[in-house]
mmCIF file of C-alpha atoms in Angstrom:
data_model
loop_
_atom_site.group_PDB
_atom_site.id
_atom_site.type_symbol
_atom_site.label_atom_id
_atom_site.label_comp_id
_atom_site.label_asym_id
_atom_site.label_seq_id
_atom_site.Cartn_x
_atom_site.Cartn_y
_atom_site.Cartn_z
ATOM 1 C CA UNK K 759 0.000 0.000 0.000
ATOM 2 C CA UNK K 760 1.347 3.356 -0.938
ATOM 3 C CA UNK K 761 -1.034 5.603 0.948
ATOM 4 C CA UNK K 762 -3.512 3.650 3.096
ATOM 5 C CA UNK K 763 -6.572 5.388 4.473
ATOM 6 C CA UNK K 764 -9.825 4.487 6.181
ATOM 7 C CA UNK K 765 -12.999 6.170 4.986
ATOM 8 C CA UNK K 766 -14.527 7.785 8.041
ATOM 9 C CA UNK K 767 -17.268 9.668 6.252
ATOM 10 C CA UNK K 768 -19.615 9.057 3.361
ATOM 11 C CA UNK K 769 -18.830 10.004 -0.224
ATOM 12 C CA UNK K 770 -21.665 11.866 -1.946
ATOM 13 C CA UNK K 771 -23.955 10.492 0.772
ATOM 14 C CA UNK K 772 -22.796 6.890 0.252
ATOM 15 C CA UNK K 773 -21.073 5.100 3.141
ATOM 16 C CA UNK K 774 -18.455 2.449 2.269
ATOM 17 C CA UNK K 775 -17.513 0.003 5.011
ATOM 18 C CA UNK K 776 -17.006 -3.622 5.967
ATOM 19 C CA UNK K 777 -19.579 -5.817 7.697
ATOM 20 C CA UNK K 778 -17.786 -5.375 11.029
ATOM 21 C CA UNK K 779 -19.325 -3.305 13.842
ATOM 22 C CA UNK K 780 -18.149 0.340 13.837
ATOM 23 C CA UNK K 781 -15.649 -0.117 16.699
ATOM 24 C CA UNK K 782 -14.008 -3.029 14.904
ATOM 25 C CA UNK K 783 -13.911 -1.159 11.553
ATOM 26 C CA UNK K 784 -11.636 1.435 13.129
ATOM 27 C CA UNK K 785 -8.980 -1.272 13.552
ATOM 28 C CA UNK K 786 -9.788 -3.705 10.752
ATOM 29 C CA UNK K 787 -7.346 -3.943 7.889
ATOM 30 C CA UNK K 788 -10.294 -5.043 5.724
ATOM 31 C CA UNK K 789 -11.408 -1.394 5.782
ATOM 32 C CA UNK K 790 -8.062 -0.011 4.606
ATOM 33 C CA UNK K 791 -7.905 1.295 1.051
ATOM 34 C CA UNK K 792 -5.263 3.063 -0.979
ATOM 35 C CA UNK K 793 -5.958 6.752 -1.544
ATOM 36 C CA UNK K 794 -6.148 6.084 -5.313
ATOM 37 C CA UNK K 795 -8.995 3.638 -4.683
ATOM 38 C CA UNK K 796 -10.679 6.264 -2.494
ATOM 39 C CA UNK K 797 -10.672 8.680 -5.443
ATOM 40 C CA UNK K 798 -12.250 6.046 -7.688
ATOM 41 C CA UNK K 799 -14.835 5.233 -5.009
ATOM 42 C CA UNK K 800 -15.670 8.933 -4.730
ATOM 43 C CA UNK K 801 -16.538 9.044 -8.438
ATOM 44 C CA UNK K 802 -18.396 5.725 -8.181
ATOM 45 C CA UNK K 803 -20.332 7.046 -5.166
ATOM 46 C CA UNK K 804 -21.663 9.984 -7.179
ATOM 47 C CA UNK K 805 -23.102 7.488 -9.653
ATOM 48 C CA UNK K 806 -24.496 5.288 -6.867
ATOM 49 C CA UNK K 807 -26.128 8.260 -5.142
ATOM 50 C CA UNK K 808 -28.081 8.974 -8.326
ATOM 51 C CA UNK K 809 -29.474 5.411 -7.995
ATOM 52 C CA UNK K 810 -30.519 6.076 -4.359
ATOM 53 C CA UNK K 811 -27.703 3.921 -2.931
ATOM 54 C CA UNK K 812 -26.681 5.127 0.539
ATOM 55 C CA UNK K 813 -24.453 2.293 1.757
ATOM 56 C CA UNK K 814 -21.934 -0.112 0.227
ATOM 57 C CA UNK K 815 -20.991 -3.074 2.380
ATOM 58 C CA UNK K 816 -17.680 -4.631 1.488
ATOM 59 C CA UNK K 817 -16.379 -8.061 2.315
ATOM 60 C CA UNK K 818 -12.809 -6.799 2.183
ATOM 61 C CA UNK K 819 -10.481 -4.285 0.655
ATOM 62 C CA UNK K 820 -6.914 -4.748 1.896
ATOM 63 C CA UNK K 821 -5.712 -8.344 2.254
ATOM 64 C CA UNK K 822 -2.161 -9.623 2.458
ATOM 65 C CA UNK K 823 -0.668 -12.012 -0.074
ATOM 66 C CA UNK K 824 -1.010 -14.788 2.529
ATOM 67 C CA UNK K 825 -4.745 -13.982 2.717
ATOM 68 C CA UNK K 826 -5.023 -14.334 -1.065
ATOM 69 C CA UNK K 827 -4.872 -10.588 -1.564
ATOM 70 C CA UNK K 828 -2.966 -10.777 -4.837
ATOM 71 C CA UNK K 829 -2.177 -13.303 -7.489
ATOM 72 C CA UNK K 830 1.255 -14.497 -8.567
ATOM 73 C CA UNK K 831 0.778 -12.695 -11.890
ATOM 74 C CA UNK K 832 0.160 -9.319 -10.203
ATOM 75 C CA UNK K 833 2.277 -9.105 -7.041
ATOM 76 C CA UNK K 834 1.938 -5.811 -5.202
ATOM 77 C CA UNK K 835 -1.396 -5.006 -6.831
ATOM 78 C CA UNK K 836 -5.011 -5.980 -6.244
ATOM 79 C CA UNK K 837 -6.104 -6.394 -2.598
ATOM 80 C CA UNK K 838 -2.554 -6.646 -1.249
ATOM 81 C CA UNK K 839 -2.008 -3.066 -2.442
ATOM 82 C CA UNK K 840 -5.464 -1.973 -1.182
ATOM 83 C CA UNK K 841 -6.429 -1.224 -4.796
ATOM 84 C CA UNK K 842 -9.434 -3.561 -4.872
ATOM 85 C CA UNK K 843 -12.678 -3.811 -2.961
ATOM 86 C CA UNK K 844 -15.094 -6.751 -2.806
ATOM 87 C CA UNK K 845 -18.654 -5.472 -2.481
ATOM 88 C CA UNK K 846 -21.190 -7.879 -1.033
ATOM 89 C CA UNK K 847 -24.238 -5.624 -0.945
ATOM 90 C CA UNK K 848 -25.669 -2.193 -1.612
ATOM 91 C CA UNK K 849 -28.353 -0.520 0.517
ATOM 92 C CA UNK K 850 -30.865 1.883 -0.994
ATOM 93 C CA UNK K 851 -32.329 4.943 0.729
ATOM 94 C CA UNK K 852 -35.612 3.090 1.342
ATOM 95 C CA UNK K 853 -33.750 0.269 3.133
ATOM 96 C CA UNK K 854 -33.876 -2.180 0.237
ATOM 97 C CA UNK K 855 -30.723 -4.279 0.185
ATOM 98 C CA UNK K 856 -29.219 -5.545 -3.075
ATOM 99 C CA UNK K 857 -27.184 -8.612 -2.120
ATOM 100 C CA UNK K 858 -24.833 -9.820 -4.826
ATOM 101 C CA UNK K 859 -25.076 -13.515 -3.946
ATOM 102 C CA UNK K 860 -28.876 -13.435 -3.866
ATOM 103 C CA UNK K 861 -29.715 -10.804 -6.492
ATOM 104 C CA UNK K 862 -27.073 -10.862 -9.237
ATOM 105 C CA UNK K 863 -28.586 -13.863 -11.093
ATOM 106 C CA UNK K 864 -25.540 -14.674 -13.147
ATOM 107 C CA UNK K 865 -23.973 -17.819 -14.502
ATOM 108 C CA UNK K 866 -20.289 -18.683 -14.516
ATOM 109 C CA UNK K 867 -18.894 -18.186 -17.992
ATOM 110 C CA UNK K 868 -21.657 -15.844 -19.152
ATOM 111 C CA UNK K 869 -20.819 -12.372 -20.358
ATOM 112 C CA UNK K 870 -21.753 -9.605 -17.964
ATOM 113 C CA UNK K 871 -21.395 -6.602 -20.249
ATOM 114 C CA UNK K 872 -20.797 -5.927 -23.898
ATOM 115 C CA UNK K 873 -22.472 -5.750 -27.247
ATOM 116 C CA UNK K 874 -25.780 -7.552 -27.152
ATOM 117 C CA UNK K 875 -25.707 -8.111 -23.374
ATOM 118 C CA UNK K 876 -28.356 -6.087 -21.592
ATOM 119 C CA UNK K 877 -27.896 -5.633 -17.825
ATOM 120 C CA UNK K 878 -30.369 -7.922 -16.046
ATOM 121 C CA UNK K 879 -30.820 -5.688 -12.997
ATOM 122 C CA UNK K 880 -29.326 -2.838 -10.950
ATOM 123 C CA UNK K 881 -26.315 -4.923 -9.880
ATOM 124 C CA UNK K 882 -25.429 -5.739 -13.484
ATOM 125 C CA UNK K 883 -25.891 -2.087 -14.423
ATOM 126 C CA UNK K 884 -23.595 -0.941 -11.585
ATOM 127 C CA UNK K 885 -20.924 -3.454 -12.634
ATOM 128 C CA UNK K 886 -21.087 -2.554 -16.314
ATOM 129 C CA UNK K 887 -21.322 1.208 -15.888
ATOM 130 C CA UNK K 888 -18.313 1.265 -13.535
ATOM 131 C CA UNK K 889 -16.017 -0.803 -15.774
ATOM 132 C CA UNK K 890 -13.477 1.344 -17.520
ATOM 133 C CA UNK K 891 -14.985 4.456 -16.018
ATOM 134 C CA UNK K 892 -13.994 3.982 -12.367
ATOM 135 C CA UNK K 893 -12.295 0.562 -12.295
ATOM 136 C CA UNK K 894 -10.136 -1.370 -14.747
ATOM 137 C CA UNK K 895 -11.149 -4.787 -13.412
ATOM 138 C CA UNK K 896 -14.712 -5.721 -12.481
ATOM 139 C CA UNK K 897 -15.307 -9.357 -11.615
ATOM 140 C CA UNK K 898 -18.838 -10.622 -10.992
ATOM 141 C CA UNK K 899 -20.412 -13.971 -10.084
ATOM 142 C CA UNK K 900 -20.165 -14.727 -13.820
ATOM 143 C CA UNK K 901 -16.367 -14.946 -13.483
ATOM 144 C CA UNK K 902 -15.946 -17.951 -11.149
ATOM 145 C CA UNK K 903 -17.273 -19.561 -7.976
ATOM 146 C CA UNK K 904 -14.893 -17.515 -5.786
ATOM 147 C CA UNK K 905 -16.813 -14.384 -6.848
ATOM 148 C CA UNK K 906 -20.309 -15.799 -6.288
ATOM 149 C CA UNK K 907 -21.060 -13.383 -3.439
ATOM 150 C CA UNK K 908 -19.447 -10.107 -4.463
ATOM 151 C CA UNK K 909 -18.438 -7.624 -7.119
ATOM 152 C CA UNK K 910 -14.661 -7.261 -7.248
ATOM 153 C CA UNK K 911 -13.828 -3.657 -8.187
ATOM 154 C CA UNK K 912 -10.150 -3.004 -8.858
ATOM 155 C CA UNK K 913 -7.805 -0.290 -10.000
ATOM 156 C CA UNK K 914 -4.985 -1.513 -12.167
ATOM 157 C CA UNK K 915 -1.781 -0.028 -13.478
ATOM 158 C CA UNK K 916 -2.548 -1.674 -16.818
ATOM 159 C CA UNK K 917 -4.201 0.075 -19.744
ATOM 160 C CA UNK K 918 -6.903 -2.522 -20.344
ATOM 161 C CA UNK K 919 -10.359 -3.165 -18.927
ATOM 162 C CA UNK K 920 -11.686 -6.572 -17.877
ATOM 163 C CA UNK K 921 -15.305 -7.249 -16.992
ATOM 164 C CA UNK K 922 -16.410 -10.824 -16.326
#
């Protein structure tokens, strides 16, 4: 991590935090993010706010290599650099909760976004509209079984965009 921070306030009215109770979040490394990711989340939050999202609950952000925070191919990036966040659910202003595992309705190997692929619901729309605009890597339950319960949103130093 180059510049780790903890979000202590909402961005555009959208709170980003782990599932832990507030006292535990203040110490949890799962709530640490790189300041570059915070800037991307700020832009993403403006988009989410327009969809009446007020809370984003993450499964993790920073994880060490030993905790499977980065792959062999990308050492020093991904979660182990606090440049990725795994979002498990979104909460709307009216209290409605969009839970990725329950509400995404994907299928491993299916395209999520692209020509001829219409977003199936709000979760698909959030994944597709954020790809390339806020994040270079967006992995959904369509990618593999390890992503069945979250959207993986990642900044990358590469000049390509991957959405699966």
